[in-house]
Structure formats: C-alpha cells, structure tokens
C-alpha cells in the first residue's frame, strides 16, 4: 500500500525474530566534539578562591537519515516523523519533492535520483541510517530489479560507505503457500531482506507491516485509507483473542492480519533509527509496540 517506490513485499520463509542485543557503535559519521568550559567552587570558599576553569569534552551525536522513496505514502510519513523528532532528513526518489503542502517539507533535503545511478558519496555523507521503502510491480524482470536489485544496491552502498544502520520496509508474511511466492516481486524482496541481514546482522532492521492505512495523497488527491483501516484496526484489537488461533491457517492473514497506521509505522522506524539495540525482523505486533514506545 505504498507508492511506486515504496511497495511492501512478502517473504516465503520469514526468519525467526532476532532479539535485541547490545553492540557498541564503531563508526558514526556525525559524531563531533563539543568543548565546554566551566568552573566549580569548593564548599565554604569564596568566589575569589574558586579553581581555574576546566575543559569538559563530550561526544554529541546528530542523527541524519537518508530515506529512499521518501516522497511516497510511507516514505513521506517517515520523513515527517523524523523531522518531528529532531532528525536531519534527506529524501531520495525519482520525482523529488512531493506535490502536496506541509510546513515540514522545507526541512527535508529532496534529492531527485535513481538508486542505480546515485552519487552515493554525496547522498550518504554524514548519514547515521538509511531507510528504504523501495518497491513496485511490473513484469518479472522489472519486479526483480525494483524489489530486489534496487534494495541490494542500496544496502551495499550504505555498508561500503560505513553507515551504521539500515532499515528496510517489507511486509507481513500472510501464510501464503510457496507456489504463490515464486514470482519476481516476492523473490526480489526475499533477496533484499537476506542481503540486509547478512550485511547488517546486528544493526539491520526489517519491518513487516500488513495493510497500511492513513491519508494517502495521489496526484494531489487525498485518498482516505484510514476510513477503512482505522475501524478494522479497532475491530481486530477487540477480537484479537478470537482471531489469533485462526491466523495459523494457510493464507488466513490475507483477511485476518491487523492493519497498521502509517504514522505508527513511521514511529517504529524512528525507534529503530534511534535505538542501537533495535535490530532484526519485526512483526505487525512488534511494529505497534515500537511505535507505542515512541509515543510515551
């Protein structure tokens, strides 16, 4: 339910969720040192007997996120949430700045480009994370290229440049049988996930939402997906204990998987960007939990 550059995907055999573990960050292109001079006084001494100034040096990290497909339905929500959380944002997409209005848009650096032909050294300069929403439909070869090769290219570029974290938006596994997952769309996405988790085993993030709802803008026209998604979300929440046993049935999640608010998905991304302990594959329920933590 995303734009041409931000469709989700399905994995035939989802890896087991990887719990968080701590790994010290060894590279951070946005670290800088701030020197602060201060004085202190010993108890009972007058200001005349205060000690000489001392230097305090602290490492301060400024987050800078590159969002691939940042002008799409999901991508723009991520950009907006990042700006709201004080994160510097660069969006990369084929069409550049979106054609709708919003005060936050002026705070994003909009880059027009194709991931296959980007000058990555310029785009990734200072980046602390890359978020990809790239995906799309077409014939077999097009889907393999868009869903697979494009994301693999981005993962390798980020890894080679030294970006410490990569977040990939894919989709919930709907319990579909393998024969339905053999086309270029699903194969491409599976390859992208595998590449990410091999190159970023302890800092790569795969988010797998189901149906994503919110107010989507298409050619300047607002499509209120929330009119369908929000009531469904409430129904699923209230009937979860009855629905959950049925979700083990083949393909049952095409109907029974709960939808995800696009703003919740964006907040889960921000959680992933900010938290070094946040990595692995995240289900619908875990995405909502991650979003809830950001809302507290």
Short mmCIF file of C-alpha atoms in Angstrom, two decimals:
data_model
loop_
_atom_site.label_atom_id
_atom_site.label_comp_id
_atom_site.label_asym_id
_atom_site.label_seq_id
_atom_site.Cartn_x
_atom_site.Cartn_y
_atom_site.Cartn_z
CA UNK A 1 0.00 0.00 0.00
CA UNK A 2 2.82 2.35 -0.71
CA UNK A 3 3.89 4.38 -3.70
CA UNK A 4 5.77 3.00 -6.70
CA UNK A 5 8.97 3.48 -4.76
CA UNK A 6 7.63 2.11 -1.52
CA UNK A 7 5.56 -1.05 -2.02
CA UNK A 8 5.88 -3.73 0.60
CA UNK A 9 6.78 -7.36 -0.01
CA UNK A 10 6.16 -10.85 1.29
CA UNK A 11 8.76 -13.39 2.36
CA UNK A 12 8.02 -17.07 1.86
CA UNK A 13 10.05 -18.25 4.82
CA UNK A 14 10.40 -15.44 7.37
CA UNK A 15 13.48 -15.79 9.57
CA UNK A 16 12.93 -16.11 13.28
CA UNK A 17 12.72 -12.77 15.01
CA UNK A 18 16.09 -11.70 16.27
CA UNK A 19 16.04 -10.32 19.76
CA UNK A 20 17.92 -7.17 20.54
CA UNK A 21 21.45 -7.31 21.83
CA UNK A 22 23.96 -4.61 22.57
CA UNK A 23 26.76 -3.87 20.15
CA UNK A 24 28.91 -0.76 20.57
CA UNK A 25 28.79 1.51 17.58
CA UNK A 26 32.24 1.61 15.99
CA UNK A 27 31.56 4.22 13.34
CA UNK A 28 29.46 7.32 13.50
CA UNK A 29 29.99 9.89 10.75
CA UNK A 30 28.04 12.52 12.65
CA UNK A 31 29.96 12.47 15.92
CA UNK A 32 31.59 15.71 16.87
CA UNK A 33 33.22 17.04 20.00
CA UNK A 34 31.89 19.96 21.92
CA UNK A 35 34.18 21.76 24.37
CA UNK A 36 32.54 23.39 27.36
CA UNK A 37 34.45 25.43 29.93
CA UNK A 38 33.13 25.57 33.43
CA UNK A 39 34.22 26.47 36.96
CA UNK A 40 33.42 24.98 40.30
CA UNK A 41 33.75 26.13 43.89
CA UNK A 42 34.68 24.11 46.91
CA UNK A 43 32.20 24.22 49.73
CA UNK A 44 32.72 27.17 52.03
CA UNK A 45 35.12 29.05 49.77
CA UNK A 46 34.51 32.49 48.39
CA UNK A 47 34.40 33.24 44.71
CA UNK A 48 37.98 34.54 44.96
CA UNK A 49 39.21 31.06 45.85
CA UNK A 50 37.40 29.20 43.05
CA UNK A 51 39.59 26.91 40.96
CA UNK A 52 40.72 27.70 37.44
CA UNK A 53 38.39 26.78 34.57
CA UNK A 54 38.46 23.16 33.44
CA UNK A 55 37.70 21.78 29.99
CA UNK A 56 34.94 19.23 29.53
CA UNK A 57 34.83 17.40 26.21
CA UNK A 58 31.69 15.48 25.25
CA UNK A 59 30.71 13.41 22.23
CA UNK A 60 27.39 14.59 20.80
CA UNK A 61 25.63 12.59 18.05
CA UNK A 62 23.43 14.26 15.47
CA UNK A 63 21.18 11.85 13.56
CA UNK A 64 20.96 12.13 9.79
CA UNK A 65 18.69 9.73 7.92
CA UNK A 66 18.52 9.05 4.19
CA UNK A 67 15.02 7.88 3.17
CA UNK A 68 14.80 6.07 -0.16
CA UNK A 69 11.37 6.63 -1.67
CA UNK A 70 10.83 9.49 0.75
CA UNK A 71 8.08 11.23 -1.20
CA UNK A 72 5.72 8.22 -1.21
CA UNK A 73 2.92 7.32 1.15
CA UNK A 74 5.11 5.55 3.70
CA UNK A 75 8.29 7.46 2.92
CA UNK A 76 6.75 10.89 3.48
CA UNK A 77 5.32 9.76 6.83
CA UNK A 78 8.81 8.63 7.84
CA UNK A 79 10.35 11.94 6.76
CA UNK A 80 7.73 13.90 8.70
CA UNK A 81 8.19 11.80 11.85
CA UNK A 82 11.96 12.14 11.64
CA UNK A 83 11.77 15.92 11.37
CA UNK A 84 9.39 15.98 14.36
CA UNK A 85 11.98 14.04 16.35
CA UNK A 86 14.84 16.38 15.54
CA UNK A 87 16.47 14.17 12.90
CA UNK A 88 18.03 15.64 9.78
CA UNK A 89 16.45 14.08 6.68
CA UNK A 90 17.49 13.52 3.08
CA UNK A 91 14.88 12.02 0.76
CA UNK A 92 15.86 10.27 -2.47
CA UNK A 93 13.23 9.48 -5.11
CA UNK A 94 12.75 9.68 -8.84
CA UNK A 95 10.37 12.62 -8.65
CA UNK A 96 11.96 14.65 -5.85
CA UNK A 97 9.83 16.85 -3.66
CA UNK A 98 6.16 15.74 -3.37
CA UNK A 99 3.39 17.90 -4.79
CA UNK A 100 1.44 18.40 -1.55
CA UNK A 101 1.86 21.05 1.12
CA UNK A 102 3.24 20.87 4.65
CA UNK A 103 5.45 23.09 6.78
CA UNK A 104 7.84 20.19 7.46
CA UNK A 105 8.61 19.76 3.76
CA UNK A 106 11.01 22.71 3.76
CA UNK A 107 13.12 20.99 6.42
CA UNK A 108 13.84 17.95 4.22
CA UNK A 109 16.58 17.85 1.59
CA UNK A 110 14.82 16.47 -1.50
CA UNK A 111 17.11 14.67 -3.94
CA UNK A 112 15.87 13.54 -7.35
CA UNK A 113 17.61 10.38 -8.45
CA UNK A 114 17.62 6.66 -9.15
CA UNK A 115 19.36 4.30 -6.71
CA UNK A 116 21.18 2.61 -9.60
CA UNK A 117 22.81 5.87 -10.68
CA UNK A 118 23.20 7.85 -7.46
CA UNK A 119 26.40 9.52 -6.33
CA UNK A 120 26.28 7.67 -3.02
CA UNK A 121 29.27 9.52 -1.60
CA UNK A 122 27.26 12.73 -1.69
CA UNK A 123 23.92 11.29 -0.60
CA UNK A 124 25.29 9.27 2.33
CA UNK A 125 27.67 11.90 3.65
CA UNK A 126 27.08 12.13 7.40
CA UNK A 127 24.26 9.56 7.38
CA UNK A 128 23.66 7.60 10.57
CA UNK A 129 20.95 5.43 8.97
CA UNK A 130 19.34 4.59 5.65
CA UNK A 131 15.64 3.71 5.39
CA UNK A 132 14.36 2.05 2.22
CA UNK A 133 10.74 1.93 1.12
CA UNK A 134 11.65 0.97 -2.46
CA UNK A 135 9.42 -1.47 -4.30
CA UNK A 136 6.93 -1.84 -7.10
CA UNK A 137 5.10 -4.04 -9.57
CA UNK A 138 5.61 -4.85 -13.26
CA UNK A 139 6.76 -7.82 -15.27
CA UNK A 140 9.00 -10.48 -13.76
CA UNK A 141 12.29 -8.77 -14.57
CA UNK A 142 11.06 -5.35 -13.51
CA UNK A 143 9.88 -6.66 -10.15
CA UNK A 144 13.15 -8.47 -9.51
CA UNK A 145 15.03 -5.28 -10.30
CA UNK A 146 12.83 -2.88 -8.32
CA UNK A 147 12.17 -5.02 -5.26
CA UNK A 148 15.43 -6.91 -5.16
CA UNK A 149 18.33 -5.38 -7.02
CA UNK A 150 17.49 -1.78 -6.10
CA UNK A 151 17.44 -2.55 -2.39
CA UNK A 152 20.52 -4.78 -2.61
CA UNK A 153 22.34 -1.91 -4.32
CA UNK A 154 21.31 0.46 -1.55
CA UNK A 155 22.31 -1.95 1.23
CA UNK A 156 25.76 -2.50 -0.25
CA UNK A 157 26.31 1.21 -0.90
CA UNK A 158 25.41 2.04 2.71
CA UNK A 159 27.59 -0.75 4.08
CA UNK A 160 30.58 0.23 1.93
CA UNK A 161 30.23 3.86 2.98
CA UNK A 162 30.12 2.93 6.66
CA UNK A 163 26.53 3.87 7.51
CA UNK A 164 25.89 2.05 10.82
CA UNK A 165 22.20 1.18 10.40
CA UNK A 166 19.80 0.19 7.61
CA UNK A 167 16.01 -0.13 7.90
CA UNK A 168 14.01 -1.95 5.21
CA UNK A 169 10.22 -1.77 4.94
CA UNK A 170 8.78 -5.02 3.57
CA UNK A 171 5.51 -6.73 4.51
CA UNK A 172 3.89 -9.21 6.83
CA UNK A 173 4.01 -12.87 5.83
CA UNK A 174 0.39 -13.75 5.02
CA UNK A 175 0.92 -17.52 5.40
CA UNK A 176 0.75 -17.84 1.64
CA UNK A 177 1.86 -21.17 0.14
CA UNK A 178 5.29 -21.19 -1.55
CA UNK A 179 3.91 -21.53 -5.09
CA UNK A 180 2.31 -18.08 -4.73
CA UNK A 181 5.60 -16.55 -3.67
CA UNK A 182 7.77 -17.56 -6.60
CA UNK A 183 7.24 -14.54 -8.84
CA UNK A 184 9.70 -11.68 -9.28
CA UNK A 185 8.04 -9.44 -6.72
CA UNK A 186 8.39 -11.80 -3.79
CA UNK A 187 11.70 -13.27 -4.92
CA UNK A 188 13.19 -9.78 -5.19
CA UNK A 189 12.04 -8.79 -1.73
CA UNK A 190 13.32 -12.00 -0.17
CA UNK A 191 16.72 -11.39 -1.75
CA UNK A 192 16.77 -7.84 -0.40
CA UNK A 193 15.94 -8.98 3.14
CA UNK A 194 18.62 -11.68 3.01
CA UNK A 195 21.22 -9.20 1.78
CA UNK A 196 20.36 -6.71 4.51
CA UNK A 197 20.52 -9.24 7.33
CA UNK A 198 23.82 -10.64 6.04
CA UNK A 199 25.47 -7.22 5.74
CA UNK A 200 23.88 -5.77 8.91
CA UNK A 201 23.45 -8.81 11.20
CA UNK A 202 23.33 -6.75 14.41
CA UNK A 203 22.01 -3.41 13.18
CA UNK A 204 19.79 -4.19 10.20
CA UNK A 205 16.03 -3.80 10.66
CA UNK A 206 13.24 -5.40 8.63
CA UNK A 207 9.74 -4.10 9.37
CA UNK A 208 6.87 -6.24 8.09
CA UNK A 209 3.53 -4.42 8.28
CA UNK A 210 0.32 -5.65 6.71
CA UNK A 211 -2.23 -3.30 5.16
CA UNK A 212 -1.03 0.25 5.83
CA UNK A 213 -3.67 2.92 6.26
CA UNK A 214 -3.72 6.68 6.58
CA UNK A 215 -4.41 9.66 4.37
CA UNK A 216 -2.61 8.91 1.14
CA UNK A 217 -2.13 11.60 -1.48
CA UNK A 218 -2.22 10.54 -5.14
CA UNK A 219 -1.63 13.23 -7.76
CA UNK A 220 -2.70 15.87 -5.25
CA UNK A 221 -5.89 13.99 -4.33
CA UNK A 222 -6.27 12.69 -0.81
CA UNK A 223 -7.31 9.04 -0.55
CA UNK A 224 -8.63 8.42 3.00
CA UNK A 225 -7.44 4.86 3.58
CA UNK A 226 -7.96 5.48 7.28
CA UNK A 227 -11.74 5.32 6.75
CA UNK A 228 -11.27 1.60 6.13
CA UNK A 229 -8.14 0.87 8.11
CA UNK A 230 -8.95 2.57 11.39
CA UNK A 231 -12.28 0.76 12.02
CA UNK A 232 -10.66 -2.55 11.02
CA UNK A 233 -7.81 -1.90 13.41
CA UNK A 234 -10.23 -1.37 16.28
CA UNK A 235 -12.19 -4.50 15.37
CA UNK A 236 -9.02 -6.60 15.31
CA UNK A 237 -7.89 -5.19 18.66
CA UNK A 238 -11.20 -6.02 20.32
CA UNK A 239 -11.47 -9.50 18.79
CA UNK A 240 -7.79 -10.46 18.92
CA UNK A 241 -8.20 -13.48 21.19
CA UNK A 242 -10.77 -14.99 18.82
CA UNK A 243 -8.85 -14.15 15.64
CA UNK A 244 -5.36 -15.22 16.70
CA UNK A 245 -5.99 -19.02 16.63
CA UNK A 246 -7.31 -18.73 13.06
CA UNK A 247 -4.22 -16.93 11.79
CA UNK A 248 -2.23 -20.17 11.62
CA UNK A 249 -4.35 -21.34 8.69
CA UNK A 250 -2.77 -21.06 5.20
CA UNK A 251 -3.36 -17.63 3.64
CA UNK A 252 -5.66 -16.67 6.54
CA UNK A 253 -3.78 -13.46 7.20
CA UNK A 254 -4.92 -12.06 3.87
CA UNK A 255 -8.09 -11.34 5.84
CA UNK A 256 -7.10 -11.64 9.48
CA UNK A 257 -3.81 -9.71 9.70
CA UNK A 258 -4.43 -6.41 11.52
CA UNK A 259 -3.75 -3.19 9.58
CA UNK A 260 -1.05 -0.71 10.58
CA UNK A 261 -1.40 3.05 10.80
CA UNK A 262 1.21 4.70 8.58
CA UNK A 263 2.13 7.04 11.45
CA UNK A 264 2.77 4.04 13.70
CA UNK A 265 4.99 2.50 11.05
CA UNK A 266 6.90 5.78 10.79
CA UNK A 267 7.38 5.93 14.57
CA UNK A 268 8.66 2.35 14.58
CA UNK A 269 11.25 3.44 12.01
CA UNK A 270 12.29 6.35 14.22
CA UNK A 271 12.62 3.94 17.15
CA UNK A 272 14.85 1.74 15.01
CA UNK A 273 16.98 4.70 13.95
CA UNK A 274 17.50 5.99 17.48
CA UNK A 275 17.91 2.71 19.36
CA UNK A 276 21.15 0.76 18.76
CA UNK A 277 19.54 -2.28 20.43
CA UNK A 278 16.73 -2.32 17.83
CA UNK A 279 17.52 -4.80 15.05
CA UNK A 280 16.18 -7.94 13.40
CA UNK A 281 12.78 -8.74 11.89
CA UNK A 282 9.68 -7.11 13.37
CA UNK A 283 6.11 -8.36 13.02
CA UNK A 284 2.93 -6.28 12.97
CA UNK A 285 2.53 -6.56 16.73
CA UNK A 286 6.16 -5.61 17.34
CA UNK A 287 5.87 -2.62 15.00
CA UNK A 288 2.93 -1.35 17.05
CA UNK A 289 4.85 -1.90 20.28
CA UNK A 290 7.83 0.04 18.92
CA UNK A 291 5.52 2.90 17.90
CA UNK A 292 3.87 2.93 21.32
CA UNK A 293 7.27 3.35 22.99
CA UNK A 294 7.92 6.43 20.86
CA UNK A 295 4.55 7.91 21.80
CA UNK A 296 5.23 7.70 25.56
#
